[in-house]
PDB file of C-alpha atoms in Angstrom:
ATOM      1  CA  THR O   1     -36.415 129.469-109.601  1.00 59.00           C
ATOM      2  CA  GLU O   2     -36.210 126.877-107.081  1.00 53.00           C
ATOM      3  CA  ARG O   3     -35.301 124.242-109.505  1.00 56.00           C
ATOM      4  CA  LYS O   4     -32.580 126.350-111.165  1.00 53.00           C
ATOM      5  CA  SER O   5     -31.125 127.053-107.594  1.00 60.00           C
ATOM      6  CA  ALA O   6     -31.187 123.310-106.992  1.00 55.00           C
ATOM      7  CA  MET O   7     -29.355 122.761-110.213  1.00 57.00           C
ATOM      8  CA  ARG O   8     -26.661 125.347-109.277  1.00 63.00           C
ATOM      9  CA  GLU O   9     -26.220 123.619-105.951  1.00 64.00           C
ATOM     10  CA  ASN O  10     -25.648 120.311-107.625  1.00 63.00           C
ATOM     11  CA  GLU O  11     -23.299 121.522-110.166  1.00 62.00           C
ATOM     12  CA  LEU O  12     -21.262 123.282-107.251  1.00 61.00           C
ATOM     13  CA  THR O  13     -21.267 119.954-105.432  1.00 64.00           C
ATOM     14  CA  ASP O  14     -20.177 117.951-108.203  1.00 61.00           C
ATOM     15  CA  PHE O  15     -17.357 120.687-108.929  1.00 59.00           C
ATOM     16  CA  ILE O  16     -16.167 120.307-105.259  1.00 61.00           C
ATOM     17  CA  LEU O  17     -16.058 116.571-105.388  1.00 57.00           C
ATOM     18  CA  GLN O  18     -14.082 116.560-108.709  1.00 66.00           C
ATOM     19  CA  ILE O  19     -11.358 118.533-107.093  1.00 65.00           C
ATOM     20  CA  ALA O  20     -11.466 117.075-103.691  1.00 58.00           C
ATOM     21  CA  GLU O  21     -11.662 113.272-104.751  1.00 65.00           C
ATOM     22  CA  PRO O  22      -8.181 113.147-106.241  1.00 69.00           C
ATOM     23  CA  LEU O  23      -6.732 114.896-102.710  1.00 60.00           C
ATOM     24  CA  MET O  24      -8.827 112.470-100.374  1.00 67.00           C
ATOM     25  CA  LYS O  25      -6.677 109.423-100.953  1.00 70.00           C
ATOM     26  CA  PRO O  26      -3.262 111.193-100.330  1.00 74.00           C
ATOM     27  CA  ALA O  27      -4.855 112.862 -97.250  1.00 70.00           C
ATOM     28  CA  LEU O  28      -6.174 109.540 -95.854  1.00 75.00           C
ATOM     29  CA  ILE O  29      -2.785 107.970 -96.189  1.00 77.00           C
ATOM     30  CA  LEU O  30      -1.034 110.920 -94.758  1.00 77.00           C
ATOM     31  CA  CYS O  31      -3.296 110.778 -91.755  1.00 82.00           C
ATOM     32  CA  ALA O  32      -2.824 106.991 -91.561  1.00 82.00           C
ATOM     33  CA  VAL O  33       1.048 107.375 -91.521  1.00 79.00           C
ATOM     34  CA  GLY O  34       0.945 110.331 -89.043  1.00 83.00           C
ATOM     35  CA  CYS O  35      -1.133 108.112 -86.569  1.00 89.00           C
ATOM     36  CA  ALA O  36       1.212 105.157 -87.256  1.00 88.00           C
ATOM     37  CA  PHE O  37       4.115 107.436 -86.539  1.00 87.00           C
ATOM     38  CA  TRP O  38       2.917 108.663 -83.042  1.00 89.00           C
ATOM     39  CA  ILE O  39       1.608 105.080 -82.112  1.00 92.00           C
ATOM     40  CA  ILE O  40       5.184 103.906 -82.788  1.00 92.00           C
ATOM     41  CA  VAL O  41       6.688 106.751 -80.729  1.00 91.00           C
ATOM     42  CA  TYR O  42       4.318 105.902 -77.872  1.00 92.00           C
ATOM     43  CA  LEU O  43       5.326 102.215 -78.088  1.00 93.00           C
ATOM     44  CA  ILE O  44       8.956 103.064 -78.093  1.00 93.00           C
ATOM     45  CA  ARG O  45       8.614 105.407 -75.192  1.00 93.00           C
ATOM     46  CA  VAL O  46       6.659 102.736 -73.056  1.00 93.00           C
ATOM     47  CA  GLY O  47       9.333 100.179 -73.980  1.00 94.00           C
ATOM     48  CA  ILE O  48      12.056 102.590 -72.707  1.00 93.00           C
ATOM     49  CA  TYR O  49      10.063 103.270 -69.568  1.00 93.00           C
ATOM     50  CA  ARG O  50       9.553  99.483 -68.888  1.00 94.00           C
ATOM     51  CA  ARG O  51      13.204  98.822 -69.052  1.00 93.00           C
ATOM     52  CA  SER O  52      13.823 101.659 -66.338  1.00 93.00           C
ATOM     53  CA  ALA O  53      14.961 100.878 -62.827  1.00 92.00           C
ATOM     54  CA  TYR O  54      12.041 102.991 -61.636  1.00 94.00           C
ATOM     55  CA  TYR O  55       9.573 100.717 -63.361  1.00 94.00           C
ATOM     56  CA  ARG O  56      11.354  97.559 -61.902  1.00 92.00           C
ATOM     57  CA  ALA O  57      11.315  98.936 -58.371  1.00 92.00           C
ATOM     58  CA  THR O  58       7.755 100.275 -58.438  1.00 92.00           C
ATOM     59  CA  GLY O  59       5.743  98.708 -61.096  1.00 92.00           C
ATOM     60  CA  ASN O  60       3.720 101.935 -61.732  1.00 93.00           C
ATOM     61  CA  PRO O  61       1.995 101.959 -65.123  1.00 94.00           C
ATOM     62  CA  TYR O  62       3.514 104.252 -67.895  1.00 94.00           C
ATOM     63  CA  GLY O  63       0.340 106.503 -68.153  1.00 94.00           C
ATOM     64  CA  SER O  64      -0.003 106.931 -64.221  1.00 94.00           C
ATOM     65  CA  VAL O  65       3.715 108.359 -64.273  1.00 94.00           C
ATOM     66  CA  MET O  66       3.530 110.623 -67.353  1.00 94.00           C
ATOM     67  CA  GLY O  67       0.296 111.860 -66.222  1.00 93.00           C
ATOM     68  CA  ASP O  68       1.305 112.736 -62.540  1.00 94.00           C
ATOM     69  CA  THR O  69       3.751 115.535 -61.954  1.00 93.00           C
ATOM     70  CA  GLY O  70       5.079 114.002 -58.627  1.00 93.00           C
ATOM     71  CA  ARG O  71       5.747 110.558 -59.807  1.00 95.00           C
ATOM     72  CA  TYR O  72       7.312 111.903 -63.106  1.00 95.00           C
ATOM     73  CA  GLY O  73       9.793 114.016 -61.180  1.00 96.00           C
ATOM     74  CA  GLU O  74      10.699 110.792 -59.210  1.00 96.00           C
ATOM     75  CA  TYR O  75      11.139 108.965 -62.241  1.00 96.00           C
ATOM     76  CA  LEU O  76      13.617 111.693 -63.797  1.00 96.00           C
ATOM     77  CA  THR O  77      15.378 111.864 -60.413  1.00 97.00           C
ATOM     78  CA  GLY O  78      15.849 107.989 -60.589  1.00 96.00           C
ATOM     79  CA  LYS O  79      17.360 108.408 -63.871  1.00 95.00           C
ATOM     80  CA  GLU O  80      19.822 110.786 -62.505  1.00 96.00           C
ATOM     81  CA  LEU O  81      20.891 108.077 -60.032  1.00 96.00           C
ATOM     82  CA  ALA O  82      21.432 105.523 -62.658  1.00 93.00           C
ATOM     83  CA  GLY O  83      25.202 104.792 -62.614  1.00 90.00           C
ATOM     84  CA  LEU O  84      26.198 105.808 -59.271  1.00 95.00           C
ATOM     85  CA  GLY O  85      26.382 102.177 -57.956  1.00 94.00           C
ATOM     86  CA  GLY O  86      23.432 102.359 -55.537  1.00 96.00           C
ATOM     87  CA  ARG O  87      20.158 100.626 -55.130  1.00 96.00           C
ATOM     88  CA  VAL O  88      17.264 102.887 -55.241  1.00 97.00           C
ATOM     89  CA  PHE O  89      13.857 102.649 -53.401  1.00 96.00           C
ATOM     90  CA  TYR O  90      10.778 104.687 -53.911  1.00 96.00           C
ATOM     91  CA  ASN O  91       8.070 105.985 -51.841  1.00 94.00           C
ATOM     92  CA  VAL O  92       9.524 104.451 -48.603  1.00 95.00           C
ATOM     93  CA  TYR O  93       6.850 104.906 -45.681  1.00 93.00           C
ATOM     94  CA  VAL O  94       9.024 104.673 -42.520  1.00 93.00           C
ATOM     95  CA  PRO O  95       7.325 104.104 -39.338  1.00 90.00           C
ATOM     96  CA  LYS O  96       6.737 107.054 -37.258  1.00 86.00           C
ATOM     97  CA  ARG O  97       5.132 106.693 -33.757  1.00 80.00           C
ATOM     98  CA  GLU O  98       1.695 105.447 -34.717  1.00 79.00           C
ATOM     99  CA  SER O  99       1.837 106.487 -38.333  1.00 83.00           C
ATOM    100  CA  THR O 100       4.219 106.703 -41.001  1.00 88.00           C
ATOM    101  CA  THR O 101       6.489 109.415 -43.027  1.00 90.00           C
ATOM    102  CA  GLU O 102       6.919 109.039 -46.742  1.00 93.00           C
ATOM    103  CA  ALA O 103      10.460 109.425 -48.032  1.00 95.00           C
ATOM    104  CA  ASP O 104      10.101 110.049 -52.061  1.00 95.00           C
ATOM    105  CA  ILE O 105      13.359 108.446 -52.938  1.00 97.00           C
ATOM    106  CA  VAL O 106      16.056 106.414 -50.787  1.00 98.00           C
ATOM    107  CA  MET O 107      19.308 105.176 -52.303  1.00 98.00           C
ATOM    108  CA  ILE O 108      21.613 102.850 -50.392  1.00 98.00           C
ATOM    109  CA  HIS O 109      25.352 102.964 -51.205  1.00 98.00           C
ATOM    110  CA  PRO O 110      28.430 101.852 -49.551  1.00 97.00           C
ATOM    111  CA  SER O 111      29.006 105.434 -48.759  1.00 97.00           C
ATOM    112  CA  GLY O 112      25.791 105.734 -47.026  1.00 97.00           C
ATOM    113  CA  VAL O 113      22.233 106.346 -47.225  1.00 97.00           C
ATOM    114  CA  TYR O 114      20.620 109.135 -49.459  1.00 97.00           C
ATOM    115  CA  VAL O 115      17.301 110.502 -48.828  1.00 97.00           C
ATOM    116  CA  ILE O 116      16.002 112.610 -51.820  1.00 97.00           C
ATOM    117  CA  GLU O 117      13.006 114.883 -51.498  1.00 97.00           C
ATOM    118  CA  SER O 118      11.724 115.489 -55.069  1.00 97.00           C
ATOM    119  CA  LYS O 119      10.024 118.791 -55.970  1.00 96.00           C
ATOM    120  CA  ASN O 120       8.955 118.648 -59.610  1.00 96.00           C
ATOM    121  CA  TYR O 121       7.823 122.235 -59.466  1.00 95.00           C
ATOM    122  CA  SER O 122       7.899 125.260 -61.920  1.00 93.00           C
ATOM    123  CA  GLY O 123       7.844 128.812 -61.150  1.00 93.00           C
ATOM    124  CA  ARG O 124       9.760 130.989 -58.659  1.00 93.00           C
ATOM    125  CA  ILE O 125      10.482 129.290 -55.289  1.00 95.00           C
ATOM    126  CA  TYR O 126      10.382 131.645 -52.078  1.00 94.00           C
ATOM    127  CA  GLY O 127      11.488 130.468 -48.686  1.00 93.00           C
ATOM    128  CA  GLY O 128      14.077 130.182 -46.077  1.00 92.00           C
ATOM    129  CA  VAL O 129      15.608 127.304 -43.765  1.00 91.00           C
ATOM    130  CA  GLU O 130      13.798 128.403 -40.838  1.00 91.00           C
ATOM    131  CA  GLN O 131      10.412 129.136 -42.403  1.00 94.00           C
ATOM    132  CA  PRO O 132       7.817 126.480 -42.037  1.00 95.00           C
ATOM    133  CA  TYR O 133       6.215 127.028 -45.443  1.00 95.00           C
ATOM    134  CA  TRP O 134       7.625 128.051 -48.727  1.00 96.00           C
ATOM    135  CA  THR O 135       5.783 129.658 -51.639  1.00 95.00           C
ATOM    136  CA  GLN O 136       5.642 128.718 -55.393  1.00 95.00           C
ATOM    137  CA  VAL O 137       4.911 131.602 -57.746  1.00 94.00           C
ATOM    138  CA  LEU O 138       3.611 130.932 -61.264  1.00 91.00           C
ATOM    139  CA  PRO O 139       3.445 133.987 -63.416  1.00 83.00           C
ATOM    140  CA  ARG O 140       0.086 134.337 -65.304  1.00 78.00           C
ATOM    141  CA  GLY O 141       0.890 136.755 -68.265  1.00 72.00           C
ATOM    142  CA  LYS O 142       0.989 140.603 -68.457  1.00 73.00           C
ATOM    143  CA  GLY O 143      -1.497 142.281 -66.529  1.00 69.00           C
ATOM    144  CA  ARG O 144      -2.707 139.248 -64.603  1.00 76.00           C
ATOM    145  CA  ARG O 145      -1.949 138.372 -60.844  1.00 83.00           C
ATOM    146  CA  ALA O 146       0.533 135.517 -60.418  1.00 83.00           C
ATOM    147  CA  GLU O 147      -0.786 132.350 -58.994  1.00 90.00           C
ATOM    148  CA  LYS O 148       0.820 131.296 -55.605  1.00 92.00           C
ATOM    149  CA  GLU O 149       0.846 128.000 -53.858  1.00 93.00           C
ATOM    150  CA  ARG O 150       2.223 127.299 -50.619  1.00 93.00           C
ATOM    151  CA  PHE O 151       4.046 124.074 -49.482  1.00 94.00           C
ATOM    152  CA  PHE O 152       5.693 122.521 -46.516  1.00 94.00           C
ATOM    153  CA  ASN O 153       9.430 123.699 -46.149  1.00 95.00           C
ATOM    154  CA  PRO O 154      11.178 120.613 -47.977  1.00 95.00           C
ATOM    155  CA  ILE O 155      14.321 120.826 -45.772  1.00 95.00           C
ATOM    156  CA  MET O 156      12.251 120.425 -42.656  1.00 95.00           C
ATOM    157  CA  GLN O 157      10.245 117.738 -44.651  1.00 95.00           C
ATOM    158  CA  ASN O 158      13.319 115.772 -45.280  1.00 96.00           C
ATOM    159  CA  ASP O 159      14.878 116.121 -42.097  1.00 95.00           C
ATOM    160  CA  LEU O 160      11.835 114.519 -40.624  1.00 95.00           C
ATOM    161  CA  HIS O 161      12.249 111.527 -42.810  1.00 96.00           C
ATOM    162  CA  VAL O 162      16.059 111.303 -42.050  1.00 96.00           C
ATOM    163  CA  LYS O 163      15.227 111.542 -38.269  1.00 95.00           C
ATOM    164  CA  TYR O 164      12.766 108.496 -38.469  1.00 95.00           C
ATOM    165  CA  LEU O 165      14.746 106.482 -41.097  1.00 96.00           C
ATOM    166  CA  LYS O 166      17.675 106.641 -38.719  1.00 96.00           C
ATOM    167  CA  ARG O 167      15.593 105.476 -35.846  1.00 94.00           C
ATOM    168  CA  TYR O 168      14.155 102.730 -38.057  1.00 95.00           C
ATOM    169  CA  LEU O 169      17.568 101.464 -39.427  1.00 95.00           C
ATOM    170  CA  GLY O 170      19.466 101.670 -35.956  1.00 91.00           C
ATOM    171  CA  GLY O 171      23.119 101.602 -35.563  1.00 84.00           C
ATOM    172  CA  ASP O 172      25.627 104.251 -36.796  1.00 90.00           C
ATOM    173  CA  ILE O 173      24.571 104.657 -40.453  1.00 94.00           C
ATOM    174  CA  PRO O 174      25.267 107.690 -42.273  1.00 95.00           C
ATOM    175  CA  VAL O 175      22.274 109.264 -43.791  1.00 96.00           C
ATOM    176  CA  TYR O 176      22.366 112.307 -46.165  1.00 96.00           C
ATOM    177  CA  SER O 177      19.562 114.559 -47.119  1.00 96.00           C
ATOM    178  CA  TYR O 178      18.944 116.101 -50.603  1.00 96.00           C
ATOM    179  CA  ILE O 179      16.468 118.261 -51.846  1.00 96.00           C
ATOM    180  CA  VAL O 180      15.949 118.208 -55.590  1.00 96.00           C
ATOM    181  CA  PHE O 181      13.844 120.761 -57.687  1.00 96.00           C
ATOM    182  CA  SER O 182      13.156 120.678 -61.508  1.00 96.00           C
ATOM    183  CA  GLU O 183      15.043 122.660 -64.079  1.00 95.00           C
ATOM    184  CA  ARG O 184      11.816 124.641 -64.603  1.00 93.00           C
ATOM    185  CA  CYS O 185      12.203 126.463 -61.067  1.00 93.00           C
ATOM    186  CA  ASP O 186      13.844 129.691 -60.179  1.00 92.00           C
ATOM    187  CA  LEU O 187      15.569 129.128 -57.023  1.00 93.00           C
ATOM    188  CA  GLY O 188      17.290 132.642 -56.827  1.00 87.00           C
ATOM    189  CA  LYS O 189      14.996 133.776 -54.090  1.00 82.00           C
ATOM    190  CA  LEU O 190      15.635 131.307 -51.600  1.00 88.00           C
ATOM    191  CA  MET O 191      17.198 132.302 -48.259  1.00 83.00           C
ATOM    192  CA  ILE O 192      19.548 129.573 -47.589  1.00 82.00           C
ATOM    193  CA  ASP O 193      22.848 130.349 -45.657  1.00 72.00           C
ATOM    194  CA  ASP O 194      23.381 126.974 -44.129  1.00 74.00           C
ATOM    195  CA  ASP O 195      26.442 125.057 -45.880  1.00 73.00           C
ATOM    196  CA  THR O 196      25.143 121.879 -44.715  1.00 79.00           C
ATOM    197  CA  VAL O 197      21.668 122.139 -46.657  1.00 87.00           C
ATOM    198  CA  ARG O 198      22.022 120.128 -49.777  1.00 93.00           C
ATOM    199  CA  LEU O 199      19.361 121.609 -52.181  1.00 94.00           C
ATOM    200  CA  MET O 200      19.870 121.863 -56.105  1.00 95.00           C
ATOM    201  CA  LYS O 201      18.262 121.511 -59.449  1.00 95.00           C
ATOM    202  CA  ARG O 202      17.761 117.914 -60.601  1.00 96.00           C
ATOM    203  CA  SER O 203      20.577 118.155 -63.216  1.00 95.00           C
ATOM    204  CA  SER O 204      23.134 118.853 -60.419  1.00 95.00           C
ATOM    205  CA  LEU O 205      22.212 115.875 -58.285  1.00 96.00           C
ATOM    206  CA  ALA O 206      24.422 112.938 -59.637  1.00 96.00           C
ATOM    207  CA  ARG O 207      27.426 115.375 -59.469  1.00 96.00           C
ATOM    208  CA  GLU O 208      26.772 116.377 -55.940  1.00 95.00           C
ATOM    209  CA  ILE O 209      26.466 112.685 -54.809  1.00 96.00           C
ATOM    210  CA  LYS O 210      29.748 111.706 -56.485  1.00 97.00           C
ATOM    211  CA  ARG O 211      31.407 114.304 -54.610  1.00 95.00           C
ATOM    212  CA  ASN O 212      29.978 113.016 -51.349  1.00 95.00           C
ATOM    213  CA  ILE O 213      30.959 109.627 -52.284  1.00 96.00           C
ATOM    214  CA  ALA O 214      34.442 110.588 -53.135  1.00 96.00           C
ATOM    215  CA  ARG O 215      34.590 112.409 -49.681  1.00 95.00           C
ATOM    216  CA  GLU O 216      33.146 109.698 -47.471  1.00 94.00           C
ATOM    217  CA  GLY O 217      34.382 106.577 -49.078  1.00 95.00           C
ATOM    218  CA  ALA O 218      32.995 103.233 -48.508  1.00 95.00           C
ATOM    219  CA  ARG O 219      31.390 103.212 -44.862  1.00 95.00           C
ATOM    220  CA  LEU O 220      28.972 100.376 -45.245  1.00 96.00           C
ATOM    221  CA  ASP O 221      30.002  96.707 -46.123  1.00 96.00           C
ATOM    222  CA  GLU O 222      27.836  94.132 -48.105  1.00 96.00           C
ATOM    223  CA  GLU O 223      26.030  92.610 -44.998  1.00 96.00           C
ATOM    224  CA  THR O 224      25.119  95.768 -43.510  1.00 96.00           C
ATOM    225  CA  LEU O 225      23.737  96.987 -47.194  1.00 97.00           C
ATOM    226  CA  ARG O 226      21.768  93.757 -47.221  1.00 97.00           C
ATOM    227  CA  LYS O 227      19.988  94.467 -43.883  1.00 96.00           C
ATOM    228  CA  ILE O 228      19.320  97.849 -44.902  1.00 97.00           C
ATOM    229  CA  ALA O 229      17.599  96.746 -48.122  1.00 96.00           C
ATOM    230  CA  GLU O 230      15.579  94.095 -46.204  1.00 96.00           C
ATOM    231  CA  LYS O 231      14.357  96.842 -43.672  1.00 96.00           C
ATOM    232  CA  LEU O 232      13.386  99.199 -46.771  1.00 95.00           C
ATOM    233  CA  GLU O 233      11.662  96.557 -48.631  1.00 93.00           C
ATOM    234  CA  ASN O 234       9.497  96.126 -45.470  1.00 91.00           C
ATOM    235  CA  CYS O 235       8.395  99.855 -46.101  1.00 89.00           C
ATOM    236  CA  LYS O 236       6.490  99.387 -49.285  1.00 84.00           C
ATOM    237  CA  ALA O 237       3.077 100.366 -48.725  1.00 69.00           C
ATOM    238  CA  ASP O 238      -0.358  99.275 -49.946  1.00 61.00           C
ATOM    239  CA  ALA O 239      -3.205 101.502 -51.204  1.00 52.00           C
ATOM    240  CA  ALA O 240      -4.752 101.750 -47.731  1.00 56.00           C
ATOM    241  CA  VAL O 241      -1.548 102.960 -46.239  1.00 56.00           C
ATOM    242  CA  ARG O 242      -0.908 105.366 -48.752  1.00 54.00           C
ATOM    243  CA  GLU O 243      -4.488 106.887 -48.548  1.00 58.00           C
ATOM    244  CA  GLU O 244      -4.169 107.287 -44.883  1.00 59.00           C
ATOM    245  CA  HIS O 245      -0.715 108.979 -45.341  1.00 50.00           C
ATOM    246  CA  ILE O 246      -2.231 111.367 -47.921  1.00 50.00           C
ATOM    247  CA  ARG O 247      -5.253 112.092 -45.584  1.00 57.00           C
ATOM    248  CA  GLU O 248      -2.695 112.987 -42.591  1.00 57.00           C
ATOM    249  CA  ILE O 249      -0.656 115.222 -44.740  1.00 51.00           C
ATOM    250  CA  ARG O 250      -3.815 117.094 -45.822  1.00 54.00           C
ATOM    251  CA  ASP O 251      -5.209 117.437 -42.248  1.00 57.00           C
ATOM    252  CA  ARG O 252      -1.817 118.641 -41.137  1.00 55.00           C
ATOM    253  CA  HIS O 253      -0.918 121.048 -44.012  1.00 49.00           C
ATOM    254  CA  GLY O 254      -4.116 121.860 -45.884  1.00 51.00           C
ATOM    255  CA  ARG O 255      -2.940 120.457 -49.220  1.00 48.00           C
ATOM    256  CA  TRP O 256      -1.103 117.625 -50.991  1.00 42.00           C
ATOM    257  CA  ARG O 257       1.569 118.120 -53.536  1.00 45.00           C
TER     258      ARG O 257
END
């Protein structure tokens, strides 16, 4: 009985191999083609990224940007600024008493200095101009409680950046504050009744800055722009400064986002 069972198993194995063998080669070819396709796509994306102004300004590796929500948001915001005729700086550590405050993005332009706070969040955002903390609400599906995260009021946060940047740059330099959220956000619950607050989704940023450029005109000459750029170059931070800044934010607000 065992011998007959073994013979049937061998016959079944041979039958399966006869069917599978003609299919194995096309399957392997298809797998190889698929792998090659995604490798080519990856290399194209890396090539596009390395030609970007963001990469030239930061030198951040492709993987570290695509895998980090905050950095990726800054990269996308930088793409929106392309073509506006300004020079863009990222992660500017402005001197503040005995420490620093980090501005996500600073663009210098003949019309002035643009300080942009990038929030690459998703979900629904709740908050108001005078509320020190806002709330991000992420739906978790039917019957499940939504996930809630608190973060520092970005208007107040960027006002702080603007305050110390003005002090650092000196002179009568026009500085504008912009708060930018991703397209994945619902901003309908924000309570903002102050017309001077420039808060928007990322896709509206270039349009809003163009309006400001048209309204303000050229207010900074080439020599002033050169001096501002030199000062901002000095605000680039090494790893130790970045870690100290992150630690300070965690201690003050209980989270880092």
